[in-house]
Short mmCIF file of C-alpha atoms and ligand atoms in Angstrom, two decimals:
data_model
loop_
_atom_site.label_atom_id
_atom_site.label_comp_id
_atom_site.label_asym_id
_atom_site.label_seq_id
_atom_site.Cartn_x
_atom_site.Cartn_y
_atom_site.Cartn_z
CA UNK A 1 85.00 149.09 -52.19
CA UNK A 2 81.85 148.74 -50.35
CA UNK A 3 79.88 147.68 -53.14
CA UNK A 4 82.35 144.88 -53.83
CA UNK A 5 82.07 143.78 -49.98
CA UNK A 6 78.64 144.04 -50.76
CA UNK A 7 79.10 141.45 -53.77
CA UNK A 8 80.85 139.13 -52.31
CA UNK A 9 79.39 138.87 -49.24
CA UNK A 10 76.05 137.94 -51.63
CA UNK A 11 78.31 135.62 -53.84
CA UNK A 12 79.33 133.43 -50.70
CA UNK A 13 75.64 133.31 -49.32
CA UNK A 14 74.88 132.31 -53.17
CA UNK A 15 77.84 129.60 -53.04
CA UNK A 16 77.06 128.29 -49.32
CA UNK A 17 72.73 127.76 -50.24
CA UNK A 18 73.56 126.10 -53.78
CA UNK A 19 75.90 123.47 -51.94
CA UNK A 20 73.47 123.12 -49.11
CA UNK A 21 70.40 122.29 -51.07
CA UNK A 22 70.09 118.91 -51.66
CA UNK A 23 69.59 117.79 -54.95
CA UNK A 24 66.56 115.84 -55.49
CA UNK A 25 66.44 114.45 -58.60
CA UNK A 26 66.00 111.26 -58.29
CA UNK A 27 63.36 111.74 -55.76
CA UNK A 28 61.09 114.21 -57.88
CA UNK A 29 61.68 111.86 -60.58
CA UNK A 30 60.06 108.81 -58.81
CA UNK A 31 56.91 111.35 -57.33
CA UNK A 32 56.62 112.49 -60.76
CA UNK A 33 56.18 108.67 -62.00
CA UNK A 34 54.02 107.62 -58.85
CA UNK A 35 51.71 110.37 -59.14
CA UNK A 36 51.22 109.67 -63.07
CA UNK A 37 50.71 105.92 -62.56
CA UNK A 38 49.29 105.24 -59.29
CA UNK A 39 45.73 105.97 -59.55
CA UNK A 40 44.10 103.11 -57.04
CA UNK A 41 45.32 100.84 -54.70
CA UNK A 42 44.58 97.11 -54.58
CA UNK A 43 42.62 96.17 -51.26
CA UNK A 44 43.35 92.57 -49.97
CA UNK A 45 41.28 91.93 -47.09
CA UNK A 46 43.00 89.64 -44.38
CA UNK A 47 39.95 89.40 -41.90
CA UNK A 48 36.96 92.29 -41.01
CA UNK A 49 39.27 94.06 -39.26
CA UNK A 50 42.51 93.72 -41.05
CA UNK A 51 43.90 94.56 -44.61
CA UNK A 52 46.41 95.62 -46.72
CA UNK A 53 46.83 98.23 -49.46
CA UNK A 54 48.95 97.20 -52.06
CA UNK A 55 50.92 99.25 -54.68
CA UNK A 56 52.46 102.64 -55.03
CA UNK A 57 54.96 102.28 -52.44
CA UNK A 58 55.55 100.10 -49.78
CA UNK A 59 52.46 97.82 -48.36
CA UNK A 60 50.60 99.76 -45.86
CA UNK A 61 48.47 97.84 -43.37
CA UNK A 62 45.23 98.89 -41.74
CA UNK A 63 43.66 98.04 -38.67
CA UNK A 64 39.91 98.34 -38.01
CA UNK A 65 39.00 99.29 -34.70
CA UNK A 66 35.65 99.66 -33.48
CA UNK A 67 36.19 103.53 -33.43
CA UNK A 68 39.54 104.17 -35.20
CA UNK A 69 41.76 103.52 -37.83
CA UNK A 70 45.58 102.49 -36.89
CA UNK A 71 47.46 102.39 -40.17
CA UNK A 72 50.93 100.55 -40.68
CA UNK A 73 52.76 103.56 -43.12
CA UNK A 74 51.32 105.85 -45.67
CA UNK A 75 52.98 105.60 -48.91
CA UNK A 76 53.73 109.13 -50.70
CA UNK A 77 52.39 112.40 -49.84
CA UNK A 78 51.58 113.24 -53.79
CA UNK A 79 48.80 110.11 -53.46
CA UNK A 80 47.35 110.71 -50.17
CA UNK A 81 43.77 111.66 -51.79
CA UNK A 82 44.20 107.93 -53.58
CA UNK A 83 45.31 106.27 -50.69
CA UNK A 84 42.15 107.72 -48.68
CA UNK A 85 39.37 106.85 -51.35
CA UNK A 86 41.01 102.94 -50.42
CA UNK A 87 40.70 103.79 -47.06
CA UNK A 88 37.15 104.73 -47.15
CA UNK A 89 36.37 101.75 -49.06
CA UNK A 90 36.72 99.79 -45.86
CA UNK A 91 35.38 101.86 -42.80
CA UNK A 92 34.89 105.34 -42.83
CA UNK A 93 36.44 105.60 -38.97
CA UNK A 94 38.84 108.61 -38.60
CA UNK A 95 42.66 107.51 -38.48
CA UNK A 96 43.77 107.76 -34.87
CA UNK A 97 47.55 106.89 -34.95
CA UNK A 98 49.85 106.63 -38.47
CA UNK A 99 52.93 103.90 -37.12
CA UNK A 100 56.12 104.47 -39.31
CA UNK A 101 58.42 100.83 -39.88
CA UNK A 102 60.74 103.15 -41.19
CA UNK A 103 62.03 106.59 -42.37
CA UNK A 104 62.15 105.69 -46.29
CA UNK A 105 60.06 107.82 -48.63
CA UNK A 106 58.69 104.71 -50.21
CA UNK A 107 57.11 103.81 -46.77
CA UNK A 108 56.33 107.65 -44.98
CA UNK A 109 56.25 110.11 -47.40
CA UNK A 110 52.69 110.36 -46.51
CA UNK A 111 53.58 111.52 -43.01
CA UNK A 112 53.85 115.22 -44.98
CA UNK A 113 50.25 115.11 -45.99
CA UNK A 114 49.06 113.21 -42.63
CA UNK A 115 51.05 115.24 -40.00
CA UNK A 116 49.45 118.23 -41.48
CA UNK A 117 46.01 116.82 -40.65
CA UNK A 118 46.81 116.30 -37.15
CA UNK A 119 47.38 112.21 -37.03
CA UNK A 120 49.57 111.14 -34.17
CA UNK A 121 52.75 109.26 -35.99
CA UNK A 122 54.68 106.77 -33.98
CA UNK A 123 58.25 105.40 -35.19
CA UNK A 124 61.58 104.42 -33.18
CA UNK A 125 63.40 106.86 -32.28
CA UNK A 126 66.23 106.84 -35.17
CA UNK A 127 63.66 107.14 -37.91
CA UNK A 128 62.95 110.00 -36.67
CA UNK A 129 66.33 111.22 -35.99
CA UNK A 130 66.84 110.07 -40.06
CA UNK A 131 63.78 111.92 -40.79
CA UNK A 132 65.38 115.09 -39.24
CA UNK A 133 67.97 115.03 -41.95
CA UNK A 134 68.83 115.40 -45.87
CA UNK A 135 69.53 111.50 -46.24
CA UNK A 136 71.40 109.92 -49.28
CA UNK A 137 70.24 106.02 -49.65
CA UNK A 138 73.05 103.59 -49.57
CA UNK A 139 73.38 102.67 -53.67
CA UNK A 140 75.88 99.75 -54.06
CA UNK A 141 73.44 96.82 -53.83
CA UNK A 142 70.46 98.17 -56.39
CA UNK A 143 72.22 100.58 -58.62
CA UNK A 144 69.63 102.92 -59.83
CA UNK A 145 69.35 103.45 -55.67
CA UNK A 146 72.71 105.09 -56.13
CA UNK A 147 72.80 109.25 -55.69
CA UNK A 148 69.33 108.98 -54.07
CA UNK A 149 68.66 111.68 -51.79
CA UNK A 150 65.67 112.03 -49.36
CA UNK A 151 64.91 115.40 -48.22
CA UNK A 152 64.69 115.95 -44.45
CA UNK A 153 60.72 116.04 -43.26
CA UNK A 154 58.99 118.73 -41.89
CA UNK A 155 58.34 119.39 -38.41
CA UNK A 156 54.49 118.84 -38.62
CA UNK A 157 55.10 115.29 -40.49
CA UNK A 158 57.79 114.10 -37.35
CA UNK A 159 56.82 111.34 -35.54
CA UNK A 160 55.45 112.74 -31.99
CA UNK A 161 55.85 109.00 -30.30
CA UNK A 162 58.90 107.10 -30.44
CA UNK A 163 60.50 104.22 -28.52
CA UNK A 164 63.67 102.49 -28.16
CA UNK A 165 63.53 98.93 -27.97
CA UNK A 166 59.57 97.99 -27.44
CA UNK A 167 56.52 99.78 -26.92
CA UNK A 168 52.86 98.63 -26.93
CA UNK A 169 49.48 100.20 -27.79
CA UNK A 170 46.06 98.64 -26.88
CA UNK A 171 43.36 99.47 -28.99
CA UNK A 172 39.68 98.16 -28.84
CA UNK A 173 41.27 94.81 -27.16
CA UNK A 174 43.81 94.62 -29.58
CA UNK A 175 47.56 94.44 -28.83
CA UNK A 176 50.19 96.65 -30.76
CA UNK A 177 53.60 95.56 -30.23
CA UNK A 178 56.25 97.04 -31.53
CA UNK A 179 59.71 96.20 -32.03
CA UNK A 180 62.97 97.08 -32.68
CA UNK A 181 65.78 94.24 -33.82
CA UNK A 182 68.39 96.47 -34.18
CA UNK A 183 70.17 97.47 -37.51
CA UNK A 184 68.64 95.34 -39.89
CA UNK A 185 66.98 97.44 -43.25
CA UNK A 186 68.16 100.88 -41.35
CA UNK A 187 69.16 101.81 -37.71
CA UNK A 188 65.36 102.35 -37.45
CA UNK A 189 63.17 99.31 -38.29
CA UNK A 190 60.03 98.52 -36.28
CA UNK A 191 58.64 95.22 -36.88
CA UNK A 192 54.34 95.79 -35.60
CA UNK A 193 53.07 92.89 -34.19
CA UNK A 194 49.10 93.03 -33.74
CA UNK A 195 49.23 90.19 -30.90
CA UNK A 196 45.36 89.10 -31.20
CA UNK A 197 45.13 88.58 -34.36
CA UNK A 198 48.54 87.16 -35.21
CA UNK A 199 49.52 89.67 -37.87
CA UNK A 200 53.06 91.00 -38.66
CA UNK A 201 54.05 94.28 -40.44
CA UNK A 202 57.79 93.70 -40.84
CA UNK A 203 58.58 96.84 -43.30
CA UNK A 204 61.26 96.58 -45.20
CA UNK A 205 63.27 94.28 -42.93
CA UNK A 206 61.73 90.98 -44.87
CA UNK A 207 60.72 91.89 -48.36
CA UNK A 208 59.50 89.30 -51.40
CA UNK A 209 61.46 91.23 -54.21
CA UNK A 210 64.77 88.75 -53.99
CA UNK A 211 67.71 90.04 -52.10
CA UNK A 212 66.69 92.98 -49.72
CA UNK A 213 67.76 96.07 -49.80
CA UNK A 214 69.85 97.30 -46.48
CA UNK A 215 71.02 100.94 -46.24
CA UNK A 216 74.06 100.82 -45.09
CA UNK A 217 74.56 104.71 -45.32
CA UNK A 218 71.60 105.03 -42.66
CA UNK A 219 72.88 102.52 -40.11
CA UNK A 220 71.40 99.28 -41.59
CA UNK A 221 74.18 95.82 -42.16
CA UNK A 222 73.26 92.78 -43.87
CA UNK A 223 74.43 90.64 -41.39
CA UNK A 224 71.88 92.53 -38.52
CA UNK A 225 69.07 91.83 -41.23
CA UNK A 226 69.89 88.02 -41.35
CA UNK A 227 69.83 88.23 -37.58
CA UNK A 228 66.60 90.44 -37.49
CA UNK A 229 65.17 87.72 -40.12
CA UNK A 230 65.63 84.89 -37.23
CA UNK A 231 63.66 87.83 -34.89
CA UNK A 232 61.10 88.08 -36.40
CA UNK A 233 60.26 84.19 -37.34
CA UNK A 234 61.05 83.62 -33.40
CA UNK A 235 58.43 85.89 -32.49
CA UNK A 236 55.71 84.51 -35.26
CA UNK A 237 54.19 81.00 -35.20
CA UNK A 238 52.81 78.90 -37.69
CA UNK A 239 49.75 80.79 -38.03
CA UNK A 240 50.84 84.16 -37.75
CA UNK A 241 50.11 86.53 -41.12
CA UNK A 242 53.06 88.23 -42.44
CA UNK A 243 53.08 91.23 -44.49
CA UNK A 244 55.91 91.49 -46.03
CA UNK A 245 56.99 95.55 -46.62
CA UNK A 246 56.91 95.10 -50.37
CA UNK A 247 55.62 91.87 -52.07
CA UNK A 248 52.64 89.32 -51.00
CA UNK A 249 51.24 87.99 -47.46
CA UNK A 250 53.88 85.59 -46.11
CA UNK A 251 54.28 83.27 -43.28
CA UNK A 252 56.88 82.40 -40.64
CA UNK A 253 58.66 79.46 -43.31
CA UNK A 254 59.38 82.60 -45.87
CA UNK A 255 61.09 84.54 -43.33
CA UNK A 256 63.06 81.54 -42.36
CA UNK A 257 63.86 81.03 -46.11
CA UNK A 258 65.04 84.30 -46.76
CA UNK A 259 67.46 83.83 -43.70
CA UNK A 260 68.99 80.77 -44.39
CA UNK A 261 69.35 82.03 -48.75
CA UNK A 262 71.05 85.31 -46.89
CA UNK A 263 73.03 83.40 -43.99
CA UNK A 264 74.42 80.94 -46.94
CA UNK A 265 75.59 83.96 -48.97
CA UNK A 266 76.92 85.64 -45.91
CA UNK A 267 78.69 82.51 -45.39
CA UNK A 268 80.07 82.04 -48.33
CA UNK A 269 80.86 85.33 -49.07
CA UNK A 270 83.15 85.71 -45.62
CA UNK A 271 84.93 82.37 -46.84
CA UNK A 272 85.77 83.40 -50.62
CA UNK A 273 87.18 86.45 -49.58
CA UNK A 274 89.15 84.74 -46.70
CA UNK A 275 90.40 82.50 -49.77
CA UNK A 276 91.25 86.27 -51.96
CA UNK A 277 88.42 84.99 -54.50
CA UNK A 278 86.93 87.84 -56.89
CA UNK A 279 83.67 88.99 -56.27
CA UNK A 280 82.74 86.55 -59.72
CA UNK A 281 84.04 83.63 -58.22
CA UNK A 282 82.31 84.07 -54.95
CA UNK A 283 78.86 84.60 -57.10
CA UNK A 284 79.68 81.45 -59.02
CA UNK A 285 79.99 79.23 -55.70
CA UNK A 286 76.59 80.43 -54.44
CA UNK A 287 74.32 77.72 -56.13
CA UNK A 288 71.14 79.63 -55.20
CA UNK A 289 70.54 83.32 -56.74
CA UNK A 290 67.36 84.87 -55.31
CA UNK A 291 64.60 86.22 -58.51
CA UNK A 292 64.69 89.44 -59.05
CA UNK A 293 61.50 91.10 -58.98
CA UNK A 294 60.51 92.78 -62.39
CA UNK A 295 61.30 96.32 -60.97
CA UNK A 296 64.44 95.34 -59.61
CA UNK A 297 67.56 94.63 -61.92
CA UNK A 298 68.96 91.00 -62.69
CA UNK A 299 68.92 89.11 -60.06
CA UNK A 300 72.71 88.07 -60.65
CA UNK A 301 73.74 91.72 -60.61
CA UNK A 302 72.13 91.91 -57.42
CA UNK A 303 73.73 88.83 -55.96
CA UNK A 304 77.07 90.16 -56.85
CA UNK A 305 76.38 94.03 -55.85
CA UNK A 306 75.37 91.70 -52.01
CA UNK A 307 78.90 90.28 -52.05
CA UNK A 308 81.09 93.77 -52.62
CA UNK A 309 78.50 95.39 -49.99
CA UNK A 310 78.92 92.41 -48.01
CA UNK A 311 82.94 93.18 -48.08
CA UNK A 312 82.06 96.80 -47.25
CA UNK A 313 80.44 96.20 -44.25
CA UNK A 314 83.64 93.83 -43.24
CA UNK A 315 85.61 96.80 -43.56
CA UNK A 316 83.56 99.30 -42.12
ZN1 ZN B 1 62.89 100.94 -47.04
#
């Protein structure tokens, strides 16, 4: 008798930890592919004091100081060693503050190698409330997105700063601004504005890859991106540098471009199902379909995963 208390006391502990551990497959599947392909960064060099590390992840962007280094994200923790020998092919400064745009792997893995070290991070506040948890990505508008689970981060790579609406950092005369638009990409975004120099890290909430992703699972909406679009060009000029979160250096016209391509499916989109039209017809009376980028799937896939997602946040 006891010894089958015994056993199923053990059985249910089994049960309960299986169904609690998150399952990870997807996510050891693209560390496993980004620590056998990523071997060096490309280093594009905006001024002396500015640049941007491109590939394996999301951009990162890395500010100069006369002491320090303040870096814009941090890619994955499996290719922090990589990520460093870039690094120290610019300055060999120590990194004073890491700033998160947002909680994705893709953009802050790194925080489990950097937080370790010691290096302030700084994020808004729901990032790191989504960084607290086991997260499943929002699949419905790039498929192979779909069953994607992020595991929650450690304590040691949380951010220790974080900020509601703005907050600003001065640095060796420099400006940091940062911003939150509300839900745009997540419930998280910070858009880092270096004021001085007229440079923009936007993260994920204006990408070059075609349509953007938005997580709806983690409190993003595609119609707060199309407004956090007009945010951002409203606080960039002409002249200001834009880097993008994934994709090349932009400028305040491609942010308005990608609103009005986004506002015009929105548009659209709201209409034809006003009308009852299928998600095919809808597609078909959208002239414009944004290009895919080579990693992504076809572009008109894409455009008609937007419209059912579109629907879904209607209904939500
Ligand atoms: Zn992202």
């Amino acid at each position: 008798m006891k010894l089958n208390l015994i056993l199923f006391f053990f059985c249910t502990l089994v049960t309960i930890s299986w169904a609690q551990s998150p399952n990870l497959s997807k996510y050891n599947e693209e560390i496993k592919k980004i620590e056998d392909t990523v071997k060096y960064f490309e280093v594009e060099k905006i001024n002396d004091q500015f640049y941007m590390l491109i590939g394996g992840g999301g951009n990162v962007g890395v500010f100069v100081s006369d002491k320090n280094v303040i870096m814009v994200d941090n890619k994955y923790e499996i290719i922090e060693e990589v990520l460093m020998s870039s690094l120290r092919e610019i300055t060999s400064n120590p990194i004073k503050y890491i700033i998160n745009t947002h909680y994705h792997h893709d953009h802050s893995d790194g925080n489990r190698a950097f937080g370790k070290m010691g290096v302030p991070i700084i994020s808004h506040e729901n990032a790191k409330v989504r960084m607290q948890k086991v997260t499943q990505l929002y699949g419905g508008i790039y498929d192979f997105i779909d069953g994607f689970v992020q595991d929650k981060y450690p304590t040691e790579a949380l951010p220790i700063i974080t900020y509601n609406s703005k907050l600003t950092l001065s640095e060796d005369g420099e400006d940091i601004e940062m911003y939150n638009f509300g839900s745009g990409h997540t419930d998280g975004d910070s858009i880092i504005y270096f004021k001085n120099a007229n440079i923009m890290h936007t993260g994920d909430a204006f990408v070059r890859y075609g349509y953007p992703y938005v997580d709806l699972n983690n409190g993003g909406s595609i119609k707060g991106i199309i407004e956090v679009l007009g945010s951002i060009a409203s606080l960039a000029n002409d002249q200001t540098v834009i880097m993008p979160g994934h994709g090349n250096l932009s400028t305040k016209q491609d942010v308005l471009d990608l609103k009005k391509s986004l506002m015009n499916l929105y548009q659209k989109t709201v209409l034809g199902l006003e009308k009852g039209l299928s998600y095919q017809e809808i597609a078909d009376s959208i002239d414009e379909t944004l290009a895919a980028d080579p990693v992504m799937p076809g572009a008109e896939l894409t455009k008609l995963n937007y419209i059912k997602s579109i629907e879904l946040e209607l209904n939500n």
